[in-house]
Amino acid sequence: MNLPNKLTLFRVILIPFFVFFLLAPYFPGCGNYIAVAIFIAASLTDFLDGKIARKYNLVTNFGKFMDPLADKLLVCSALICLIALDRIPAWVVIIIIAREFIISGFRLVASDNGVVIAASYWGKFKTASQMIMVIVLVLNLPGQVFSVIGTVLIYLSLALTVISLIDYIAKNKDVLKDQK
C-alpha cells in the first residue's frame, strides 16, 4: 500500500465524518465549518495522490480504480447532503450523478476492450468546479452576494458536467462501436 493509495483510502474514510458534521444538529454554528474543513482536506488528497503517483511512478491498478471512485463518493455524498439541506435542486444532482454513472459504465466497456481512457481537461474543470461549488454551498454564508455566487457555481458545475460528458463520449465513441 503506497502513499497515493493511502491518501485515496483516507479520502474515503473522511466521507462519513464530513456527512456527520454537515448534517448532525449537534454543532450549531460550527458544523458547516468543520464539514468544509474535512471536505477541503479530502479534496486536497485527490490532488496530492495523483501528483505523487505520477511523480514517483507509484501508479497502481488499485489507484486507477479507487481514485475516481473516491472522488465520486466524496462529491456525490456532498451533493446528496446539500439536497437534504435545500441548498441545491435535486434535478441538478440527478444530472451530475447520472453523468458519473454513464462515464463509469463507459470506462468499464473500454476496459473490457483493453482501452484505458484518460481524464480530459473538461473532466478536471468539472471536478474543480463541483468541489468549489460544494465548499460555497456547505459554508452557506449569509447575504445576497453569496447566494448569487452559489447559484452561479451550481449552473457552472452543471454546464461543465454536461460538456465533459459530451466531450468524453465524442472522443471515445469508437469504444461503443464494437459492442453488440
PDB file of C-alpha atoms in Angstrom, residues 22 49 56 120 134 162 164 167:
ATOM      1  CA  LEU A  22     -22.690  18.647   7.851  1.00  0.00           C
ATOM      2  CA  ASP A  49      -2.409  11.323  -4.567  1.00  0.00           C
ATOM      3  CA  TYR A  56       7.301   8.815  -8.232  1.00  0.00           C
ATOM      4  CA  SER A 120      -9.852  15.087 -20.004  1.00  0.00           C
ATOM      5  CA  VAL A 134     -19.714  22.247  -2.648  1.00  0.00           C
ATOM      6  CA  VAL A 162     -22.751  18.137 -19.467  1.00  0.00           C
ATOM      7  CA  SER A 164     -17.427  16.980 -20.118  1.00  0.00           C
ATOM      8  CA  ASP A 167     -16.576  15.612 -24.847  1.00  0.00           C
TER       9      ASP A 167
END
